Tab-separated table of C-alpha atoms and ligand atoms in Angstrom:
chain	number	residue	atom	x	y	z
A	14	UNK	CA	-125.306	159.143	21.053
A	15	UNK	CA	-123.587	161.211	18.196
A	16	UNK	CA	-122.061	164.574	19.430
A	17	UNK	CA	-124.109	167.338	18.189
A	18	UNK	CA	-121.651	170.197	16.534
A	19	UNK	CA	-123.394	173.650	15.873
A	20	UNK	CA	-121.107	176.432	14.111
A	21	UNK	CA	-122.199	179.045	11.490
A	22	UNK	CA	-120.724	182.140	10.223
A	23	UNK	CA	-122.069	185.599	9.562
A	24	UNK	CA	-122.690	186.832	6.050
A	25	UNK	CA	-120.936	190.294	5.958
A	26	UNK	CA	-117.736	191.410	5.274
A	27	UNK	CA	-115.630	189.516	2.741
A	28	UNK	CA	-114.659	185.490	3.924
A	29	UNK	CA	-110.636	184.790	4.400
A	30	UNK	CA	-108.199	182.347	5.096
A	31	UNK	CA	-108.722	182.918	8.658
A	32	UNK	CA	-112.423	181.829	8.719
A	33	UNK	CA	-111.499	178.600	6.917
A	34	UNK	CA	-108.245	177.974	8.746
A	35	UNK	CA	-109.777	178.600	12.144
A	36	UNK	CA	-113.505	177.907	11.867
A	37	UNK	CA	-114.635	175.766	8.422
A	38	UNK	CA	-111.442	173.498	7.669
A	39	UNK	CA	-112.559	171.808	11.300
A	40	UNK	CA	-116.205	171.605	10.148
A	41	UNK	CA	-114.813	169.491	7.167
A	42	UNK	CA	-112.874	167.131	9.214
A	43	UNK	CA	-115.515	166.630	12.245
A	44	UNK	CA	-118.165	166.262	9.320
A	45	UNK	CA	-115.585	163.415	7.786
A	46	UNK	CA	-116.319	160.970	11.177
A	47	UNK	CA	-119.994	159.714	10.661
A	48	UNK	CA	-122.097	158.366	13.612
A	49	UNK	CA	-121.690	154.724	12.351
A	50	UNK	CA	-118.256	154.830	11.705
A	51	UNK	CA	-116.952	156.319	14.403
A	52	UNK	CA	-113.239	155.386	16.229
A	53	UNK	CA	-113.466	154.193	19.943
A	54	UNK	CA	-112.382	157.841	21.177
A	55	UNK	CA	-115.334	159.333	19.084
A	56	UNK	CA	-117.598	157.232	20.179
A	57	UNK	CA	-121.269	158.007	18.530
A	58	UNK	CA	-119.315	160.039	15.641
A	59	UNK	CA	-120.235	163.943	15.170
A	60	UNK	CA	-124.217	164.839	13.902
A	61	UNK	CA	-123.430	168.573	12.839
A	62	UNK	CA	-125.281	171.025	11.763
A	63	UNK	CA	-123.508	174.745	10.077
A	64	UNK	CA	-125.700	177.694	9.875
A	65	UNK	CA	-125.385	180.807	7.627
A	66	UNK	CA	-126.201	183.491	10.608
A	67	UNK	CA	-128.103	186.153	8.835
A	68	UNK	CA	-129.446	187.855	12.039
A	69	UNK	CA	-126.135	188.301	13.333
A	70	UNK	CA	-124.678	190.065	10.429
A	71	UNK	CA	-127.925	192.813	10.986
A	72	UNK	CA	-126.087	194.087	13.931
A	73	UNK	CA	-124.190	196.140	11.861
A	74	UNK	CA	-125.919	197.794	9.134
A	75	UNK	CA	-126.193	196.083	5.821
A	76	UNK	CA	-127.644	197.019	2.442
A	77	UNK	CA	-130.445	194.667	1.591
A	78	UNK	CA	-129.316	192.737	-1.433
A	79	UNK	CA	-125.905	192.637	-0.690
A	80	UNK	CA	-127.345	191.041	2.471
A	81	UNK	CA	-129.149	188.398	0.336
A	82	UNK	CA	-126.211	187.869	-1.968
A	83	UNK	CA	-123.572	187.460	1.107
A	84	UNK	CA	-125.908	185.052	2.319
A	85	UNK	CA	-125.934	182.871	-0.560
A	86	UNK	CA	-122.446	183.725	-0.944
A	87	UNK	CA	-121.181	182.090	2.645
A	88	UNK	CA	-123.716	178.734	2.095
A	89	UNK	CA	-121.718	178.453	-1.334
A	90	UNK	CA	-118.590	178.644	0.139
A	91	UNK	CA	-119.871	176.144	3.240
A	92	UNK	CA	-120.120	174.046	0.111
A	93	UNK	CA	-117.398	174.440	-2.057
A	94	UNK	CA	-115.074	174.164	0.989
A	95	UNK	CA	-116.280	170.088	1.209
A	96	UNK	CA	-119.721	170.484	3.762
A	97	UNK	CA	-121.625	167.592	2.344
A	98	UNK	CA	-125.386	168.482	2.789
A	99	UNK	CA	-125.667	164.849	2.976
A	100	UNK	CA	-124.140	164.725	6.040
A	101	UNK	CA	-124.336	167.986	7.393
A	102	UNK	CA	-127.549	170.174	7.720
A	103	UNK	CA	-126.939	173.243	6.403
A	104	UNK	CA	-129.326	176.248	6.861
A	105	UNK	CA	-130.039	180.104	7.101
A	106	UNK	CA	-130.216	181.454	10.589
A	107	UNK	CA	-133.923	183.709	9.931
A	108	UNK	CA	-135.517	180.895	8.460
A	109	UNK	CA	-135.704	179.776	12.105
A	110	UNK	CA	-137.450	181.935	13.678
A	111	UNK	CA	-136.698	180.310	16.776
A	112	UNK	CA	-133.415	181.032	17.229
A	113	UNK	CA	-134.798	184.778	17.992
A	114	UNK	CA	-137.696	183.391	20.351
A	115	UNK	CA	-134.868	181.335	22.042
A	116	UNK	CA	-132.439	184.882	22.392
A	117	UNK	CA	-135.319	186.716	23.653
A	118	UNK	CA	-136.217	183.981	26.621
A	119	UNK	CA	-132.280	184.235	27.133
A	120	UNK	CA	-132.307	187.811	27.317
A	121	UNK	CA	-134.361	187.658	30.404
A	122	UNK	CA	-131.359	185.631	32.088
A	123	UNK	CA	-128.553	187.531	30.726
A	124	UNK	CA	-127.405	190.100	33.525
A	125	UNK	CA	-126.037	193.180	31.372
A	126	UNK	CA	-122.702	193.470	33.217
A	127	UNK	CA	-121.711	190.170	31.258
A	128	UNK	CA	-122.959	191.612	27.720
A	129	UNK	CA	-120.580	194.486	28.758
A	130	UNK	CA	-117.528	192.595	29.805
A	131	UNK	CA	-117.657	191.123	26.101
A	132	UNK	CA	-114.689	191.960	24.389
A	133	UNK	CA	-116.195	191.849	20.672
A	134	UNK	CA	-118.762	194.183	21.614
A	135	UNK	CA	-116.594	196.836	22.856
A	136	UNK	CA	-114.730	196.064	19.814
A	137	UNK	CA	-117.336	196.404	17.264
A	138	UNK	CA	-118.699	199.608	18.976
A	139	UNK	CA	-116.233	201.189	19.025
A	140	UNK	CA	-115.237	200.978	15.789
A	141	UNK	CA	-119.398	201.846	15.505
A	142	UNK	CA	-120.028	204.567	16.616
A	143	UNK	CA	-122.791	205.894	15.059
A	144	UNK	CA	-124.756	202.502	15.470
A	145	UNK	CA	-124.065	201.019	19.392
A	146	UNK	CA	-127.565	199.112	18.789
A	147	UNK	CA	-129.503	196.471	21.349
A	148	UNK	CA	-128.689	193.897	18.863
A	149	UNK	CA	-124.932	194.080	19.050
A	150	UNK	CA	-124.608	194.224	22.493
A	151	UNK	CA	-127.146	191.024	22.990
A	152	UNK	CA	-125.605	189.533	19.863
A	153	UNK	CA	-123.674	186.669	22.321
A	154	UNK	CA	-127.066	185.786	23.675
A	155	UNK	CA	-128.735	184.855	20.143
A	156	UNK	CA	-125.240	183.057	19.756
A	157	UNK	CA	-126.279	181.061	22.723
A	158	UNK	CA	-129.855	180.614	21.757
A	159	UNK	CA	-128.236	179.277	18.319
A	160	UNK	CA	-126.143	176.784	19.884
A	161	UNK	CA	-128.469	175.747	22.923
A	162	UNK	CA	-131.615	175.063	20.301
A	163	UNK	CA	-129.576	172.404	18.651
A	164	UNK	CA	-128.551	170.313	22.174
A	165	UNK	CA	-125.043	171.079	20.986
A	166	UNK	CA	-122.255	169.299	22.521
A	167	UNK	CA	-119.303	171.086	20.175
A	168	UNK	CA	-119.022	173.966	19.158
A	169	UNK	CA	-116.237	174.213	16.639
A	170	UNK	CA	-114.516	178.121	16.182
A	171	UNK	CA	-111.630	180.432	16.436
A	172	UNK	CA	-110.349	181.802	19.611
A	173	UNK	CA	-112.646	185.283	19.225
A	174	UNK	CA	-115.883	183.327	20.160
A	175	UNK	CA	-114.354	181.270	22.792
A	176	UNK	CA	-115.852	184.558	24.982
A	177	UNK	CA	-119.196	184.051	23.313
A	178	UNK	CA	-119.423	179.818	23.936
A	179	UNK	CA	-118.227	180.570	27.629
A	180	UNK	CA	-121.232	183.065	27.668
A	181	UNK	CA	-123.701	179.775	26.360
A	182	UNK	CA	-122.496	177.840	28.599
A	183	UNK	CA	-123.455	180.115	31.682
A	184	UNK	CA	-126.699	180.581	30.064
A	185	UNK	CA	-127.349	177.037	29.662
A	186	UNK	CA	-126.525	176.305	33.408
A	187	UNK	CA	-127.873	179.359	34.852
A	188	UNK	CA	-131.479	177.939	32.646
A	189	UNK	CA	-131.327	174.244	34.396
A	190	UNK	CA	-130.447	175.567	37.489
A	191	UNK	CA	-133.653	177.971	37.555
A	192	UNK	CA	-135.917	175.256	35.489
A	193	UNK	CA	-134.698	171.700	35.601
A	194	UNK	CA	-132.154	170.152	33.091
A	195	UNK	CA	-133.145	171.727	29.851
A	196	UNK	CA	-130.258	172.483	27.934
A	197	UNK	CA	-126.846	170.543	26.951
A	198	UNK	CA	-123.678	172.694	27.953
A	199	UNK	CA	-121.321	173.246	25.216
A	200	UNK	CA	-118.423	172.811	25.090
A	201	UNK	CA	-115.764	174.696	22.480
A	202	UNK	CA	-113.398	172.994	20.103
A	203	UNK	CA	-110.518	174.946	18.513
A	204	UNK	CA	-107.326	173.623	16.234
A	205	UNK	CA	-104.586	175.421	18.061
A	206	UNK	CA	-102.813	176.750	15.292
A	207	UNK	CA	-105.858	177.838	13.142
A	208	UNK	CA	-107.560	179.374	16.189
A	209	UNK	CA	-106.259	182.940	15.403
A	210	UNK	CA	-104.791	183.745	12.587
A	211	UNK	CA	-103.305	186.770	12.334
A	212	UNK	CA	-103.250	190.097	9.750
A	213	UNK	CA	-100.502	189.760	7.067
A	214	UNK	CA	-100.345	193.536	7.706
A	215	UNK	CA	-99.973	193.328	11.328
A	216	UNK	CA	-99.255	190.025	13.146
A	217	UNK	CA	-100.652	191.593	16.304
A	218	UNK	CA	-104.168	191.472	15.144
A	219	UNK	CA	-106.448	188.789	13.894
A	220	UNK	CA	-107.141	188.517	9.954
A	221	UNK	CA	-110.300	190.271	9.685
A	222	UNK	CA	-113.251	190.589	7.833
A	223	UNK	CA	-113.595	193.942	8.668
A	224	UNK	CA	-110.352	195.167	8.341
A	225	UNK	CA	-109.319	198.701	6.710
A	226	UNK	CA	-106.166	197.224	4.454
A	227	UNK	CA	-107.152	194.171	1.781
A	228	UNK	CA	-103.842	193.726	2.719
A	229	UNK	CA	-104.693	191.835	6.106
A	230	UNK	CA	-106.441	188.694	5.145
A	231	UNK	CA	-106.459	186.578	1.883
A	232	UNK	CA	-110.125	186.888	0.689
A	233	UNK	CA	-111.262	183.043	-0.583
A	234	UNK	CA	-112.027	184.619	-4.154
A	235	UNK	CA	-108.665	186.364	-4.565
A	236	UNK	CA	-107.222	185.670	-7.691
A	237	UNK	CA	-103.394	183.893	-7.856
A	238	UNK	CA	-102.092	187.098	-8.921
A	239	UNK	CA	-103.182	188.728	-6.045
A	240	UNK	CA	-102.992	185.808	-3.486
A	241	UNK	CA	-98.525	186.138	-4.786
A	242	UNK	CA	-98.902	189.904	-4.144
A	243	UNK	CA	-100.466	189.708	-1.096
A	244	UNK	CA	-97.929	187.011	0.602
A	245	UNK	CA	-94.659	188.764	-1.025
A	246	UNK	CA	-95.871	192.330	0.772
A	247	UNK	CA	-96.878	190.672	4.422
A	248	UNK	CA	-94.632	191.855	7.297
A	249	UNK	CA	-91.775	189.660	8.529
A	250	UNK	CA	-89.659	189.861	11.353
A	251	UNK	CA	-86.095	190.734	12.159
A	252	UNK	CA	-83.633	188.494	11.646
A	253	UNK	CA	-83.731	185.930	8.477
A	254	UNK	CA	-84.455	182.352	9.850
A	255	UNK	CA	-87.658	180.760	9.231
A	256	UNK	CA	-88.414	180.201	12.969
A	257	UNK	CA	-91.514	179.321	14.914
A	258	UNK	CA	-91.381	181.273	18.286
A	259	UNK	CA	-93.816	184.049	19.656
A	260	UNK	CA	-91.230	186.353	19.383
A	261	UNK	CA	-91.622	186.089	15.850
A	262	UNK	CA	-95.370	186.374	15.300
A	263	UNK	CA	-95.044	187.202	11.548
A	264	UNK	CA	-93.338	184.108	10.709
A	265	UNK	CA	-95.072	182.054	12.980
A	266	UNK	CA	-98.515	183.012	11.683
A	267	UNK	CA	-97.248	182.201	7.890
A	268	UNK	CA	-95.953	178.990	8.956
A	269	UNK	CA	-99.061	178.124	10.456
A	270	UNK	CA	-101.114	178.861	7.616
A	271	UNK	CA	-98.096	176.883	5.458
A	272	UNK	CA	-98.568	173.958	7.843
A	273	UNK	CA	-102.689	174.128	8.266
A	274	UNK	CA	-102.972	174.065	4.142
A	275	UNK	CA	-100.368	171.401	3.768
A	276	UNK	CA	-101.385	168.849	6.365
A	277	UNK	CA	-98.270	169.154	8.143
A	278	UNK	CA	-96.776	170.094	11.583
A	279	UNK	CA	-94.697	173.927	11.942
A	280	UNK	CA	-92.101	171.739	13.577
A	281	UNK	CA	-91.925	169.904	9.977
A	282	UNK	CA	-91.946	173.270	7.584
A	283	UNK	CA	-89.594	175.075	10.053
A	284	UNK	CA	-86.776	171.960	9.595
A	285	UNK	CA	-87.733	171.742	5.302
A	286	UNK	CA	-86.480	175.419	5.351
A	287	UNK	CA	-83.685	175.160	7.306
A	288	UNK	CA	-80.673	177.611	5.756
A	289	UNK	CA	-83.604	179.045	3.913
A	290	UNK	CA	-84.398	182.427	3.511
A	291	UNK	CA	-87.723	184.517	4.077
A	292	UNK	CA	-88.320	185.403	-0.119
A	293	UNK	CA	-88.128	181.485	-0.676
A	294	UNK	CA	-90.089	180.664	2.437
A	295	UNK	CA	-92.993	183.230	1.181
A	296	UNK	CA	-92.746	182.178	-2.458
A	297	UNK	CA	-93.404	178.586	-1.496
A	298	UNK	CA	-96.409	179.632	1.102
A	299	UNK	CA	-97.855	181.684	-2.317
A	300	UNK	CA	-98.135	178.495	-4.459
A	301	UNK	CA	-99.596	176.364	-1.277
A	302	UNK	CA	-102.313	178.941	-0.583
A	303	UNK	CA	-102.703	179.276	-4.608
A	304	UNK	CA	-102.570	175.228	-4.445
A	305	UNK	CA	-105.131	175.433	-1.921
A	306	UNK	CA	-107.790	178.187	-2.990
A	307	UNK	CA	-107.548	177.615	-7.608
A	308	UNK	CA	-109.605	173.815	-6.643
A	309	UNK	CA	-111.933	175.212	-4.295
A	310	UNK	CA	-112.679	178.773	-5.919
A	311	UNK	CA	-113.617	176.766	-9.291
A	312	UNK	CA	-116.082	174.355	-7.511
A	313	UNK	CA	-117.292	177.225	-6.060
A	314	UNK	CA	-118.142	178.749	-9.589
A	315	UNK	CA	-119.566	175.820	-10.835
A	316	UNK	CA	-122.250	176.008	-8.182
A	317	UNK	CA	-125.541	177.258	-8.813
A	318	UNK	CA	-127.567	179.603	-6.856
A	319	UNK	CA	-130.900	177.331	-7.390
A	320	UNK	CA	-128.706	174.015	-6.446
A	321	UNK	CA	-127.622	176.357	-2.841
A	322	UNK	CA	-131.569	177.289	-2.491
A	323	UNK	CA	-132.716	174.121	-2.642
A	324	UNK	CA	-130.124	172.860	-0.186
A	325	UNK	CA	-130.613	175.847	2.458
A	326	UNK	CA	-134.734	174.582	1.578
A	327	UNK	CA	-134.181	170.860	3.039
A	328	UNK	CA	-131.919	172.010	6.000
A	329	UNK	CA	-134.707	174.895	6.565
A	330	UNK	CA	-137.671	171.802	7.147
A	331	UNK	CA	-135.515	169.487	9.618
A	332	UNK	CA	-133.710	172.924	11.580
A	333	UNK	CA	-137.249	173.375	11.938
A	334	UNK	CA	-138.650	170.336	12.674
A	335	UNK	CA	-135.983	170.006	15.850
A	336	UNK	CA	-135.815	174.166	17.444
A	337	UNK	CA	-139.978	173.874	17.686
A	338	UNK	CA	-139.691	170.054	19.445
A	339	UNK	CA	-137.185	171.885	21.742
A	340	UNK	CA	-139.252	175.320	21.692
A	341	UNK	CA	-142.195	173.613	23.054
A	342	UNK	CA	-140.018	172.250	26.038
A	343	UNK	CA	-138.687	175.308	26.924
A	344	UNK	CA	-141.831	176.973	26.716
A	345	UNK	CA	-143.326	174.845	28.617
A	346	UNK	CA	-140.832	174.948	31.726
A	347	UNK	CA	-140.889	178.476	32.035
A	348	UNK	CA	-144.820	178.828	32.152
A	349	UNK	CA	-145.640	180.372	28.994
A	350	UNK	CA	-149.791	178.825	28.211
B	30	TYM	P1	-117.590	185.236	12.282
B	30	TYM	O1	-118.571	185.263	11.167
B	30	TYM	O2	-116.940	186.507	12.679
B	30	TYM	O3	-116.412	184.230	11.943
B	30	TYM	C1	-116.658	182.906	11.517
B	30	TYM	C2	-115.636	181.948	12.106
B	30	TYM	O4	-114.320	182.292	11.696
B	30	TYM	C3	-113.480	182.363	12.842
B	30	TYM	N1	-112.430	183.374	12.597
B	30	TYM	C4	-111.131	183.150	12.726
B	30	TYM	N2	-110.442	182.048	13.083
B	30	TYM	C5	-109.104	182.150	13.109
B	30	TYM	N3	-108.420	183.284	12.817
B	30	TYM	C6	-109.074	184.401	12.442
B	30	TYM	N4	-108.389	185.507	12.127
B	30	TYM	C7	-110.492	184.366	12.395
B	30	TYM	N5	-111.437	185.283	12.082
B	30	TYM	C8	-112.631	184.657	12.218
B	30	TYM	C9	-114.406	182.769	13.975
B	30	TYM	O5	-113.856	182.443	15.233
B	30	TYM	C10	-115.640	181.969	13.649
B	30	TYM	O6	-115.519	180.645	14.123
B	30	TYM	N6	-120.514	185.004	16.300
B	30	TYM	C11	-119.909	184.213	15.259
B	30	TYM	C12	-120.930	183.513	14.391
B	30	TYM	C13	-121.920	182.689	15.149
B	30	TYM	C14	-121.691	181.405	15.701
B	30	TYM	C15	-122.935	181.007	16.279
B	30	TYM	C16	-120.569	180.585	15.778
B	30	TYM	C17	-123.225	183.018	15.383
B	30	TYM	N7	-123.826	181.989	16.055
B	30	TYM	C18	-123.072	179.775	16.920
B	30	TYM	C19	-120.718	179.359	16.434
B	30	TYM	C20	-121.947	178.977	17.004
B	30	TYM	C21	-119.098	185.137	14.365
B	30	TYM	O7	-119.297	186.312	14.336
B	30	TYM	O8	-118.231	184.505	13.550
């Protein structure tokens, strides 16, 4: 049997190296090892499926048609980062509406003392204040009902939603326990050095989509110019050597995202800049990432909104097709006539 691999990110905020580094790069390469051709060790190859999670992003408040553009926005870049609808279903969250059916039967199994041990929810409402809504704080059980629909067997992020799969995977056991075998338990996969990539502006916080400075992540559409700027101003450490330790958390972030973009190991960039300095180090990292985002940010333009509608169209009709064959199980083995 192909391994079913469910991931999707939410269309708000601006996307940054971080997202592709620790979330869509992996999407790519699982995508890249078909059922039929897969190696002994994969046996039955990778069937995935990446969704653009609309009702997610509504936890926080958004403004209507920046909602719709974002949306369009994050299937585009799904695309222009290599997802081939071809072998990949790609679709929006809401135009399942069983994903929410699914959260709301999950709901009644989620104790509350777990949705309050969650560590992004006491992040988010924090910084929230004014809006500490029922929707943020059950957000990890639509997460689950996303990733349980599918029979997922991988579920391919960074290390912020490792919380959130651990959280679908008690759901999914704590469900076959109380109704038979229903639901497949997930399991996580993260690339260790794109799992958390860090703030150029603070290398003791994760890139973020959120954050206050545009000076902690590398947005996908920044411009050369910018991307140059951007690298030249991030923190460094003391001391000069380009040298891959956690007591050097600057340096070790920028040499992952050096060695991620390059196809290469840290061990491998640390020893090419041996004697080197930090400006020369940085300058280099500049023309990788530049390297890296001029290809993808023109196929990205050359992509057209009605060519991304169509596509989010098919994946709509077979996402479909498969949550209401599963939704009519699960209804079933709870009771509901
Ligand atoms: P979201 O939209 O915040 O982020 C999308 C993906 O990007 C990863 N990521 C990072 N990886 C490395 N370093 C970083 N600094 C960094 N920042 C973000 C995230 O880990 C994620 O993989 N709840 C999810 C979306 C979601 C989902 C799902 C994911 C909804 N349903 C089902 C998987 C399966 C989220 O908010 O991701």
């Amino acid at each position: 049997m192909p391994k079913r691999i469910f991931s999707g990110i939410q269309p708000s905020g601006v996307l940054h190296l971080g997202n592709y580094l620790g979330a869509i790069k992996s999407w790519v390469a699982l995508q890249e090892k078909p059922a039929r051709n897969a190696s002994h060790s994969d046996a039955g190859g990778y069937d995935p499926i990446f969704c653009v999670v609309d009702l997610h992003a509504i936890t926080v408040h958004q403004k209507p048609d920046e909602l719709r553009q974002k949306t369009l926005e994050v299937a585009k870049t799904y695309l222009a980062a290599g997802i081939d609808p071809e072998k990949s279903l790609i679709f929006v969250q809401s135009h399942v509406p069983e994903h929410a059916e699914l959260a709301w039967i999950l709901n009644t199994i989620t104790k509350i003392p777990e949705l309050e041990r969650m560590i992004q929810f006491k992040d988010k409402s924090s910084k929230n204040r004014q809006n500490i809504n029922a929707g943020l704080f059950s957000y990890p059980v639509l997460m689950a009902a996303d990733i349980l629909l599918y029979d997922t067997n991988l579920v391919p992020v960074g290390e912020d939603q490792l919380q959130h799969v651990e959280m679908a995977r008690t759901l999914a056991r704590r469900f076959n326990s109380l109704f038979r075998e229903t639901f497949v338990v997930p399991e996580p996969f993260i690339v260790k050095e794109g799992m958390r990539i860090m703030g150029l502006d603070d290398p003791k916080k994760k890139m973020s989509k959120s954050a206050l400075s545009e000076y902690n992540y590398i947005s996908l559409t920044d411009t050369p110019e910018k991307i140059r700027e951007k690298i030249k101003k991030s923190v460094t450490d003391s001391g000069k050597e380009i040298k891959y330790s956690a007591d050097k958390p600057a340096i070790k972030n920028l040499i992952n995202i050096y060695a991620l973009l390059d196809n290469a190991k840290p061990k491998e960039i640390v020893e090419s800049y041996q004697g080197k300095g930090y400006a020369e180090f940085k300058k280099d990292l500049a023309e990788v990432v530049v390297g890296f985002l001029e290809p993808f940010q023109e196929k990205y333009n050359n992509i057209e909104d009605r060519e991304v509608l169509r596509i989010l169209e098919e994946g709509r009709e077979k996402a479909k097709k498969m949550a209401e064959e599963k939704m009519e199980k699960i209804r079933e083995k709870i009771g509901l006539l």
